Coordinates of N, CA and C and ligand atoms in Angstrom, one line a residue:
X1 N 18.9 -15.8 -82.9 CA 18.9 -15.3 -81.5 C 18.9 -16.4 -80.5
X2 N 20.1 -16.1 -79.2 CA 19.8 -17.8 -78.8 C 19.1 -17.1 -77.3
X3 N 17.4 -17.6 -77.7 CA 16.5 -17.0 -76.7 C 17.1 -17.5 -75.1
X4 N 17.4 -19.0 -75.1 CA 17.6 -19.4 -73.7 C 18.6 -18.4 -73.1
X5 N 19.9 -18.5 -73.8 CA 21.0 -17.5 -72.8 C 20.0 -16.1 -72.5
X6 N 19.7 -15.3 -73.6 CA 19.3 -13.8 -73.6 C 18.3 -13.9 -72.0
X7 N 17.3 -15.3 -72.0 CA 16.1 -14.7 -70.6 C 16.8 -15.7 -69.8
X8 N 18.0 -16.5 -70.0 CA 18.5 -17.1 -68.8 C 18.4 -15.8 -67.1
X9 N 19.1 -14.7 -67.4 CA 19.4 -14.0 -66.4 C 17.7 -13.5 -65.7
X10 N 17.0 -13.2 -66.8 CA 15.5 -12.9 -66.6 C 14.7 -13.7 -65.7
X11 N 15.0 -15.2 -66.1 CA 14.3 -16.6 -64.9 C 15.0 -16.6 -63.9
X12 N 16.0 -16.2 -63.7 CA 16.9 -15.9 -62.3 C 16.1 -14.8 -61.7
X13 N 16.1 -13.4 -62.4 CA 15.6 -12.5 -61.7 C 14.2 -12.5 -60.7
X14 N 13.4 -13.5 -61.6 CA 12.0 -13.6 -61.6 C 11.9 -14.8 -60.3
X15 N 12.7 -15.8 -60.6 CA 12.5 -17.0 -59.1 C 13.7 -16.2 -57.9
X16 N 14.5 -15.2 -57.9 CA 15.0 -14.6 -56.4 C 14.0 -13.8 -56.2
X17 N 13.1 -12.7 -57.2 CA 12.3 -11.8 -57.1 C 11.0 -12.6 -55.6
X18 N 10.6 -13.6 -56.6 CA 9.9 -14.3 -55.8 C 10.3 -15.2 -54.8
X19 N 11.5 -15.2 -54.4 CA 12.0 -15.9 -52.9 C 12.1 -14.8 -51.9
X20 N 12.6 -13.7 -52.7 CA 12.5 -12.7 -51.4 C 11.1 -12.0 -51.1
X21 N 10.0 -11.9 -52.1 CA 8.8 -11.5 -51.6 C 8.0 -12.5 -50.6
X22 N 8.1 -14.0 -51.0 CA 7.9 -15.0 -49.9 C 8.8 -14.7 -48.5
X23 N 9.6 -14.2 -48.6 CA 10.7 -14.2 -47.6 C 9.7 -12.8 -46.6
X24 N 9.0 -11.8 -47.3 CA 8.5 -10.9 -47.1 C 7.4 -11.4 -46.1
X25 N 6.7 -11.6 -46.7 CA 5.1 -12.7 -46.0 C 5.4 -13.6 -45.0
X26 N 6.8 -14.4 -45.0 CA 7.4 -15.4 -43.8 C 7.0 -14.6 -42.7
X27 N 7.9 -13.2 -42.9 CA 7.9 -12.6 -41.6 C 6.8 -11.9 -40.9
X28 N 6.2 -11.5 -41.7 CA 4.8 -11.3 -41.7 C 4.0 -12.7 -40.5
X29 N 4.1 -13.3 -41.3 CA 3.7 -14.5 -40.1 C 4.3 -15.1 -39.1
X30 N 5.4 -14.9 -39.1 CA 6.3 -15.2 -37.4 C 5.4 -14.2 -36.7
X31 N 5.8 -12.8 -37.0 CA 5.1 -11.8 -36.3 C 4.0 -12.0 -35.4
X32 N 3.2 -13.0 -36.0 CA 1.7 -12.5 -36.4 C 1.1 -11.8 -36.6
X33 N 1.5 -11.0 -37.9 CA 0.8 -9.7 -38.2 C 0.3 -10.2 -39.3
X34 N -0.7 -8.7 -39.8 CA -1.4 -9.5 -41.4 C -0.5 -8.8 -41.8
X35 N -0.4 -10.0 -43.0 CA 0.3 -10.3 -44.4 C -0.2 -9.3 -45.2
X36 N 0.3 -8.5 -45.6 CA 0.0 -7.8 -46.9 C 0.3 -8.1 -48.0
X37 N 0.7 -9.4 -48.3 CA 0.7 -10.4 -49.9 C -0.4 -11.8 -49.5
X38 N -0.9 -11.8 -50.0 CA -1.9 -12.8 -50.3 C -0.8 -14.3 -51.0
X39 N -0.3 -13.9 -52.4 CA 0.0 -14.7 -53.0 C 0.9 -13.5 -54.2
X40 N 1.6 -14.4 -54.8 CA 2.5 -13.7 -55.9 C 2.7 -15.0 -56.9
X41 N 2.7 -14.3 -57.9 CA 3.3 -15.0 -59.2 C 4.6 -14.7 -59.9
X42 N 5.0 -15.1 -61.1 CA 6.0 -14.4 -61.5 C 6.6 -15.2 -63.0
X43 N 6.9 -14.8 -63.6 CA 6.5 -15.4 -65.4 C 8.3 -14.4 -66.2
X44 N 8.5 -15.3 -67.2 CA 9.1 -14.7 -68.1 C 8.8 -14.5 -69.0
X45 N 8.4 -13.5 -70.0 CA 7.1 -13.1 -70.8 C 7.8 -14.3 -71.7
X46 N 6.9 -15.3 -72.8 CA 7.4 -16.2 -73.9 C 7.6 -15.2 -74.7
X47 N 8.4 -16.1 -75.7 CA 9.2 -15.6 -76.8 C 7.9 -14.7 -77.6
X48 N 6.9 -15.3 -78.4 CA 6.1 -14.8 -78.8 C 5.3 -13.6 -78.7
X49 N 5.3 -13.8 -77.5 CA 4.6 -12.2 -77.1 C 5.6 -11.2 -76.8
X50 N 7.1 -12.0 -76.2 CA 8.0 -10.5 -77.0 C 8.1 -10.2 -78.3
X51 N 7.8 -10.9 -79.1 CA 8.3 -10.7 -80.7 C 6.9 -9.4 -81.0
X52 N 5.9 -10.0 -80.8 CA 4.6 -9.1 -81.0 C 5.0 -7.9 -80.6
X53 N 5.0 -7.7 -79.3 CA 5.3 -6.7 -78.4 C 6.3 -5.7 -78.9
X54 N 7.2 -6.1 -79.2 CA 8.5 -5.8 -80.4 C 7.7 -4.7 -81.2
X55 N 7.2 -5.8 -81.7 CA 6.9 -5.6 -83.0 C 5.9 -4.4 -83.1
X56 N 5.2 -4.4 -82.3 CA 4.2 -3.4 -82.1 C 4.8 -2.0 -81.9
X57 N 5.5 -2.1 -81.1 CA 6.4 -1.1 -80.4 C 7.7 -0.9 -81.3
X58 N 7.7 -1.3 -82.3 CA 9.3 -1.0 -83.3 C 10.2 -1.2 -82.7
X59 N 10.5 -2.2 -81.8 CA 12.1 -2.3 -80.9 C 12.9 -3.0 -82.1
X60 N 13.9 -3.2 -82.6 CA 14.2 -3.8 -83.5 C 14.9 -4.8 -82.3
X61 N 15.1 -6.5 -82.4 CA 15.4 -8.0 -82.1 C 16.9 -7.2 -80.9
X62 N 17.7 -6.5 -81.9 CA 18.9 -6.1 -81.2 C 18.7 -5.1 -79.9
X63 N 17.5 -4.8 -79.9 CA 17.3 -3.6 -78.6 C 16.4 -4.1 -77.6
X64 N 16.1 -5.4 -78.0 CA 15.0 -6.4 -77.4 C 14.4 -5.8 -75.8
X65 N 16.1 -5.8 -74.8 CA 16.3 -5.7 -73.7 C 15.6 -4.5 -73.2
X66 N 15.5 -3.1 -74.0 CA 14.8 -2.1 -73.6 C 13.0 -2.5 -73.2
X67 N 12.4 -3.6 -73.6 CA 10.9 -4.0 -73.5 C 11.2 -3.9 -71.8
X68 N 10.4 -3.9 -70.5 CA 10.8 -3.5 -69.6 C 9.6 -4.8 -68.9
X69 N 9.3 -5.3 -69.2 CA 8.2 -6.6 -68.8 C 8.8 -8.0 -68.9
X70 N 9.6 -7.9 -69.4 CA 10.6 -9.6 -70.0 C 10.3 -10.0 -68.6
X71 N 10.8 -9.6 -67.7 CA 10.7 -10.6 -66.3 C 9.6 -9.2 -65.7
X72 N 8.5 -10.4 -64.7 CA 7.8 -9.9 -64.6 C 6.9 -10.9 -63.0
X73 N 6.8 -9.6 -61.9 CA 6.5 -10.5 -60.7 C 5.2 -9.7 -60.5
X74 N 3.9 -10.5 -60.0 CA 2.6 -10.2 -59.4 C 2.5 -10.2 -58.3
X75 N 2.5 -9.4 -57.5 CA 1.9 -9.5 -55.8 C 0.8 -9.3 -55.9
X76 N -0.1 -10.4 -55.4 CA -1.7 -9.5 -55.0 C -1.7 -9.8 -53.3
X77 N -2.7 -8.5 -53.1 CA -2.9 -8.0 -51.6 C -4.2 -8.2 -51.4
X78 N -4.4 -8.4 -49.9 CA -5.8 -8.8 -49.6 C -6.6 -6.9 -49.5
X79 N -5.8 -6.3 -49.0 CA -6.4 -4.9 -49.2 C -5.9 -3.5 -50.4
X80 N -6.4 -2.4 -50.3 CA -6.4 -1.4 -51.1 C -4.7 -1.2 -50.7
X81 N -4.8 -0.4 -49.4 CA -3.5 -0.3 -48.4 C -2.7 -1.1 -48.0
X82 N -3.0 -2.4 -48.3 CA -1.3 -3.1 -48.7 C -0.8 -2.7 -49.7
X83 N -1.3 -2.4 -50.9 CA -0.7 -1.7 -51.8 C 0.5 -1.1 -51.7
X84 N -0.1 0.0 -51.1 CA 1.1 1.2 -50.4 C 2.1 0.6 -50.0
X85 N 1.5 -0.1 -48.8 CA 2.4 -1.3 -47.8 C 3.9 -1.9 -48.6
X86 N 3.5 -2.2 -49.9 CA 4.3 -3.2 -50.1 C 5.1 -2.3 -50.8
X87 N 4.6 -1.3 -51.9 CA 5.1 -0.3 -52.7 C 6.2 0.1 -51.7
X88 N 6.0 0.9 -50.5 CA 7.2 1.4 -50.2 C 7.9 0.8 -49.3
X89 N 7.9 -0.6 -49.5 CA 9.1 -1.9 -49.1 C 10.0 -1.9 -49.5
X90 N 9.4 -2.0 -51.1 CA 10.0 -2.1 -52.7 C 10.9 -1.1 -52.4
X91 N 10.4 0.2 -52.3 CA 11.4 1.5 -52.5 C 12.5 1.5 -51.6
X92 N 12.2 0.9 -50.6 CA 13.2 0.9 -49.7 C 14.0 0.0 -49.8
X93 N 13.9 -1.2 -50.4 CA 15.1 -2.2 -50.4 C 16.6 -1.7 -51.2
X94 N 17.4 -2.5 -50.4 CA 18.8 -2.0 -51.2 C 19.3 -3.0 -51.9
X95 N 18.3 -4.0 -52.4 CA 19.2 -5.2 -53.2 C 18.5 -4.7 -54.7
X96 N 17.6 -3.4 -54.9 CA 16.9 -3.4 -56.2 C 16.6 -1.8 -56.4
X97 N 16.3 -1.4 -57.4 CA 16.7 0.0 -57.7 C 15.3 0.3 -58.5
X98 N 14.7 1.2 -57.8 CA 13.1 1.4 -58.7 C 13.4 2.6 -59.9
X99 N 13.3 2.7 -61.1 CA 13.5 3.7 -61.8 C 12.1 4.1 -62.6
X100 N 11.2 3.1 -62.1 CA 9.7 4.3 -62.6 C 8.5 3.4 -62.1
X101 N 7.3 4.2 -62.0 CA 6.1 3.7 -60.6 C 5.2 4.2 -61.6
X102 N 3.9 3.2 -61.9 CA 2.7 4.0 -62.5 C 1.6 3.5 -61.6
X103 N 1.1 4.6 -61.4 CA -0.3 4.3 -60.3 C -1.1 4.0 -61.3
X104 N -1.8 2.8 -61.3 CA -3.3 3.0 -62.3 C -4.2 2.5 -61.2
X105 N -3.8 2.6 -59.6 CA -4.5 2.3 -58.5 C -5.3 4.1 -58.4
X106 N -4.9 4.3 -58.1 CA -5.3 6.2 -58.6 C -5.9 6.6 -59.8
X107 N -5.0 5.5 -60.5 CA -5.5 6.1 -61.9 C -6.1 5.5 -63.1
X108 N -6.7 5.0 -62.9 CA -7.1 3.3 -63.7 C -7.1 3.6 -65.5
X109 N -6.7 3.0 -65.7 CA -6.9 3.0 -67.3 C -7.9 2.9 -67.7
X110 N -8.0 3.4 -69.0 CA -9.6 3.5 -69.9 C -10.3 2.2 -69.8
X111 N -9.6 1.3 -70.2 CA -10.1 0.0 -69.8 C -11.0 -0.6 -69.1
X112 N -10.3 0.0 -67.3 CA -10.9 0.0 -66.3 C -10.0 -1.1 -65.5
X113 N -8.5 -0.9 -65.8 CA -7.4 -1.8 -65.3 C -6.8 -1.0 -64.0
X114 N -6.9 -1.7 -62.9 CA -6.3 -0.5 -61.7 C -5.2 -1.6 -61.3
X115 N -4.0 -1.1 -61.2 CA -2.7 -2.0 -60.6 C -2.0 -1.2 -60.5
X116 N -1.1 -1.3 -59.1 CA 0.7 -0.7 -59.3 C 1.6 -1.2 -59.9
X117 N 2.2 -0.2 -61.0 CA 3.6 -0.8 -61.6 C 4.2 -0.7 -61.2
X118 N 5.5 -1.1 -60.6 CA 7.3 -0.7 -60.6 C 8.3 -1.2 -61.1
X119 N 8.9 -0.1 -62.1 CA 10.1 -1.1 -63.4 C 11.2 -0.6 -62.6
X120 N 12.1 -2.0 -62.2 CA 12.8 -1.9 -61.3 C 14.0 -2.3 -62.0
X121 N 15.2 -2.0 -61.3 CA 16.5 -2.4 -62.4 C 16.8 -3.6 -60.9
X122 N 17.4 -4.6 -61.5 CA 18.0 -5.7 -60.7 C 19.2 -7.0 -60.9
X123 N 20.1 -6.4 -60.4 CA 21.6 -7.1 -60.4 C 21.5 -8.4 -60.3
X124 N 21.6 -9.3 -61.1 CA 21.6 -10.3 -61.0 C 23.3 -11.2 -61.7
X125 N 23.4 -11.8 -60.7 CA 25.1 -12.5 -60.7 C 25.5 -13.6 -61.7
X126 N 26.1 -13.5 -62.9 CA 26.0 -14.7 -63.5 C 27.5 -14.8 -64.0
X127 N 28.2 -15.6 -65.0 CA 29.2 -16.3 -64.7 C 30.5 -15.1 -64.9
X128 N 29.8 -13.9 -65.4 CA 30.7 -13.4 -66.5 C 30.5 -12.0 -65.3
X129 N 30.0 -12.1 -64.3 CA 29.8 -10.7 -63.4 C 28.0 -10.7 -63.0
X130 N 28.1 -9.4 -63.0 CA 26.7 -8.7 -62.6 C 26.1 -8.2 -63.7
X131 N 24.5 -8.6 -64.2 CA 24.3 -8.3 -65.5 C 22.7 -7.6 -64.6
X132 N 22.7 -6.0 -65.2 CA 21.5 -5.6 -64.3 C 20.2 -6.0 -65.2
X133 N 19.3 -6.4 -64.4 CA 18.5 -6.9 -65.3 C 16.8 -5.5 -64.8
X134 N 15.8 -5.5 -66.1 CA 14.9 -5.2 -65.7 C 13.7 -5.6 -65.5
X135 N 12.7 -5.7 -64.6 CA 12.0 -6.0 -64.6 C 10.8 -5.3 -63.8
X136 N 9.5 -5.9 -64.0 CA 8.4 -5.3 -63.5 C 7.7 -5.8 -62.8
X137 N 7.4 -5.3 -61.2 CA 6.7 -5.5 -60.4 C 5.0 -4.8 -60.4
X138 N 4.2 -6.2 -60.8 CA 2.7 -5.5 -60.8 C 1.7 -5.8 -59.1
X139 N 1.4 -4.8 -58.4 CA 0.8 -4.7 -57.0 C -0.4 -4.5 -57.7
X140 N -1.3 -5.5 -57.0 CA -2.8 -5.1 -57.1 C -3.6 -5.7 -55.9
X141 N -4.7 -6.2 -55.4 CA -5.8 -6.8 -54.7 C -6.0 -7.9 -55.3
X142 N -6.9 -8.7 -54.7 CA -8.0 -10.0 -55.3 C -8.7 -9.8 -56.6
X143 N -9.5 -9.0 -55.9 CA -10.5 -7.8 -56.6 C -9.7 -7.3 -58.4
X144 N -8.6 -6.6 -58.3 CA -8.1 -6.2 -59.3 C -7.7 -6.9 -60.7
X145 N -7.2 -8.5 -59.2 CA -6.6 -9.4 -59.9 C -7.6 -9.9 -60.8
X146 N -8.7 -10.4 -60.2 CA -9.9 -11.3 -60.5 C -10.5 -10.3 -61.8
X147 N -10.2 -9.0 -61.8 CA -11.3 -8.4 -63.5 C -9.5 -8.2 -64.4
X148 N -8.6 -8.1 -63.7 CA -7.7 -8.0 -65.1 C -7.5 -9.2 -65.6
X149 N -7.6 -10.8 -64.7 CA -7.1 -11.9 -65.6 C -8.3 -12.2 -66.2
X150 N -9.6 -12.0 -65.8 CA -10.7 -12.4 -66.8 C -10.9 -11.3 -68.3
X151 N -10.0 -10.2 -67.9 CA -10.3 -9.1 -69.2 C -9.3 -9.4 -70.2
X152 N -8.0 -9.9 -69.4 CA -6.9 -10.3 -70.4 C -7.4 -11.6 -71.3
X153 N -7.9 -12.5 -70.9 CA -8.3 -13.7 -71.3 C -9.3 -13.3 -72.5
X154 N -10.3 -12.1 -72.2 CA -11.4 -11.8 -73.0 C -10.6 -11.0 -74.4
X155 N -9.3 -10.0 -74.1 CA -8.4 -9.2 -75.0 C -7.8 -10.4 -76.3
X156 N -7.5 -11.6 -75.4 CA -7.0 -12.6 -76.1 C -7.6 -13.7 -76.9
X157 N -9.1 -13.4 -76.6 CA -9.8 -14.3 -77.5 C -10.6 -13.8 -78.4
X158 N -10.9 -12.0 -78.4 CA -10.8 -11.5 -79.4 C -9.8 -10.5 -79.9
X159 N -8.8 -10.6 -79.4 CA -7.5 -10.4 -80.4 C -7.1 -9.1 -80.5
X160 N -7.9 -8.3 -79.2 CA -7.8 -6.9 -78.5 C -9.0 -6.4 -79.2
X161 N -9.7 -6.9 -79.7 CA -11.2 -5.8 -79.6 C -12.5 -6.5 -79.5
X162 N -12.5 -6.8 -77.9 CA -13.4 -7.3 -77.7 C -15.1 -6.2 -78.3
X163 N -15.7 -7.2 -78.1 CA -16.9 -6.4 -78.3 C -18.2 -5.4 -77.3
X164 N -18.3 -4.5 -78.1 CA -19.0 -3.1 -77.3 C -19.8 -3.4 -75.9
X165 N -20.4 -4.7 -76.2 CA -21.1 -4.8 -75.1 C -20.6 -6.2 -74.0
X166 N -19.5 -6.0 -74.4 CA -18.7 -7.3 -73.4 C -17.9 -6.3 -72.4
X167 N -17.3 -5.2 -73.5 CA -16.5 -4.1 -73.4 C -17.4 -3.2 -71.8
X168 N -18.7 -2.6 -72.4 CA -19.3 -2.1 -71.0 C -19.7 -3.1 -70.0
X169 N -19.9 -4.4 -69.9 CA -19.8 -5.0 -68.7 C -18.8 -5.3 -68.2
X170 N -17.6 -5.0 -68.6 CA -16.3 -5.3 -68.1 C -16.0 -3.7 -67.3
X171 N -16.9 -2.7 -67.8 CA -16.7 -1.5 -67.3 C -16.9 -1.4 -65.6
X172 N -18.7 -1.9 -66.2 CA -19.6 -2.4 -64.5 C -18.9 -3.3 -64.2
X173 N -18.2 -4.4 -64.0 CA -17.1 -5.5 -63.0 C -16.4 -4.7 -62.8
X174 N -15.7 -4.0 -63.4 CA -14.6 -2.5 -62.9 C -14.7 -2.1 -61.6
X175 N -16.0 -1.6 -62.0 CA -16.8 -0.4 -61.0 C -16.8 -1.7 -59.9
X176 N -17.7 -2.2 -59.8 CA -18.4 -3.2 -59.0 C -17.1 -3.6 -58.2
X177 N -15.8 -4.5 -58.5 CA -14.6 -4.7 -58.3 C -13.7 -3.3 -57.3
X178 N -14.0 -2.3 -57.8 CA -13.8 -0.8 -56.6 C -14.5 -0.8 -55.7
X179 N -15.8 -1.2 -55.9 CA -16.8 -0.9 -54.8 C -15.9 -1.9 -53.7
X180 N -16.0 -3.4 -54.5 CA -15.7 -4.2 -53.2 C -14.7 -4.2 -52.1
X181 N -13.7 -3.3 -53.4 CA -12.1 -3.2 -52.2 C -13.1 -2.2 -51.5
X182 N -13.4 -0.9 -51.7 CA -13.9 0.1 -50.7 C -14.6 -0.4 -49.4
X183 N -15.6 -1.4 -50.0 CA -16.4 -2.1 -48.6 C -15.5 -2.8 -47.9
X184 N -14.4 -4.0 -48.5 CA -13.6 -4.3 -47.2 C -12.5 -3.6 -47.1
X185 N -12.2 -2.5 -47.3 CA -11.3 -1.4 -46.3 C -12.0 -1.0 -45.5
X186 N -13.8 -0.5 -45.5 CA -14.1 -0.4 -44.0 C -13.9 -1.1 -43.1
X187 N -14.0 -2.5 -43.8 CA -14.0 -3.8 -42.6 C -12.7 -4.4 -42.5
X188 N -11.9 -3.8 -42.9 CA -10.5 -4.4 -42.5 C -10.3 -5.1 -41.4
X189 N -10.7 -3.9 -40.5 CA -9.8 -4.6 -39.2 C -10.7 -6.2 -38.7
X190 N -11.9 -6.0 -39.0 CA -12.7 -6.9 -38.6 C -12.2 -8.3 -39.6
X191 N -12.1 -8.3 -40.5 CA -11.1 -9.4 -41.9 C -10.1 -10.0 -40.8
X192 N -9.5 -9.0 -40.4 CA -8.0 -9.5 -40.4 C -7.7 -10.4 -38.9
X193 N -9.0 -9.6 -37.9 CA -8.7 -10.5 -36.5 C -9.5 -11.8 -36.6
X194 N -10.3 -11.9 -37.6 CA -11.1 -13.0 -38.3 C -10.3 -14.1 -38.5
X195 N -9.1 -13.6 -39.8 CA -8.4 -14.2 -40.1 C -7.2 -14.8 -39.0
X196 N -6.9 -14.0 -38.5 CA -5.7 -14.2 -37.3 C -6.5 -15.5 -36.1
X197 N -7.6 -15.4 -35.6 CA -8.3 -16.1 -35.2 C -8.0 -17.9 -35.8
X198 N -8.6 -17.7 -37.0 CA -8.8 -18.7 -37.8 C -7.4 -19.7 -38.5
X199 N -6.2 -19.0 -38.3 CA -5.2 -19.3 -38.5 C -4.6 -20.2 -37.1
X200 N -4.5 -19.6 -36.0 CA -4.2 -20.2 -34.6 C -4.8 -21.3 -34.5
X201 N -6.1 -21.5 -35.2 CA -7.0 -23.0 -34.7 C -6.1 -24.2 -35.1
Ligands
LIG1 P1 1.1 -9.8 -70.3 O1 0.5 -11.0 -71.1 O2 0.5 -9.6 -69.0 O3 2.6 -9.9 -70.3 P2 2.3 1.9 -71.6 O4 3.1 2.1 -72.8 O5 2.9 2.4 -70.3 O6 0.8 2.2 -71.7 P3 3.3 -0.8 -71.1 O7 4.7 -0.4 -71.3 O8 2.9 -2.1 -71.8 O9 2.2 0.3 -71.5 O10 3.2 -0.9 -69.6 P4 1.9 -1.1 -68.7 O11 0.8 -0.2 -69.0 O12 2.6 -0.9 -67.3 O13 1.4 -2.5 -68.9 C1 2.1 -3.7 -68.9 C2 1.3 -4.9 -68.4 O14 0.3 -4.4 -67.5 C3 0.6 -5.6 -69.4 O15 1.5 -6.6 -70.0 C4 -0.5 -6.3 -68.6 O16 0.1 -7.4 -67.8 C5 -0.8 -5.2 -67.6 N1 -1.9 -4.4 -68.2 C6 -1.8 -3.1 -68.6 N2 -3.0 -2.6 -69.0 C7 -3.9 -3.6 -68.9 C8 -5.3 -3.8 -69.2 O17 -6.0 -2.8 -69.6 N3 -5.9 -5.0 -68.9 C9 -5.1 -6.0 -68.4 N4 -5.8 -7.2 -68.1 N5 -3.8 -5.9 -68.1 C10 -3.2 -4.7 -68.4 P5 1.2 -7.1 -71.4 O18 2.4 -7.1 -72.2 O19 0.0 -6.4 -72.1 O20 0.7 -8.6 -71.2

């Protein structure tokens, strides 16, 4: 399998993905309005963890392309309601095509993982035409961010079964991590002219 060509289109998708959501927040701040992206990342899953992934899931090597995470962009938001904000940006743009949305902001997984999905189909230009590519946009908070990368880290160092009682305090940082987005969506507005203040200095 010659992995470079196969995610060559994938690292394309993933660095315009992330030029036009920076492009998003630019304007955001000419405005001076708050920014409903904090910061964004954006990754092409490694080889390995597609093969796993694969593997887990029976894709056989030749169907690879059906995995729907290969390219893969993070926005986190300073609030609950940028969420939304950004979600129906997404939906609205005409350079990218959403074909499926999972709320786990609504709907949090057993886990105690809350983030918006969207697997998005996206045209990306390469020498031989237009090759649509897929990929997944994950929306979450600070808050969301900060208990899924310390839970993934904990999934990965015991090898997906963490232990019972690591397991329920990851429950309470869950909970505790909801509470905190709830407390500053009261205080939003007060955050944000804070922030706007503190930016002009
Ligand atoms: P990595 O290392 O982030 O790439 P499904 O069949 O719908 O249940 P699927 O198709 O994997 O599952 O999609 P889903 O649920 O949208 O999850 C895909 C990605 O979401 C994961 O990618 C994680 O990034 C993140 N995610 C989902 N559930 C959890 C969770 O319980 N904890 C954390 N920390 N992240 C989660 P990968 O491939 O697992 O990993």
């Amino acid at each position: 399998m010659n992995w470079d060509a196969l995610l060559a289109p994938y690292a394309q998708a993933v660095e315009e993905l992330k030029i036009k959501l920076k492009g998003i927040r630019k304007q955001f701040e000419y405005e001076s309005k708050h920014s409903p992206i904090e910061f964004m990342t954006g990754r092409v899953k490694p080889v390995p963890s597609i093969l796993e992934k694969a593997e887990a899931r029976r894709i056989p090597l030749e169907q690879i392309e059906e995995l729907q995470d290969i390219a893969g962009v993070r926005v986190v938001c300073p609030f609950v309601d940028d969420i939304y904000a950004i979600v129906k940006m997404i939906r609205s743009r005409e350079d990218l095509h959403v074909i499926e949305e999972k709320d786990y902001v609504s709907h949090k997984k057993e886990s105690g993982y809350r983030s918006y999905h969207m697997i998005i189909e996206y045209p990306v230009e390469t020498i031989h035409g237009v090759k649509m590519v897929i990929a997944e946009i994950q929306v979450r908070t600070l808050a969301m961010n900060f208990w899924a990368t310390n839970e993934h880290s904990l999934n990965y160092k015991y090898k997906g079964n963490i232990p019972a009682d690591i397991k329920s305090r990851l429950q309470r940082a869950a909970e505790a991590a909801f509470k905190l987005d709830e407390e500053m969506s009261i205080i939003k507005n007060e955050v944000q002219e804070a922030r706007r203040i503190f930016h002009r200095k």
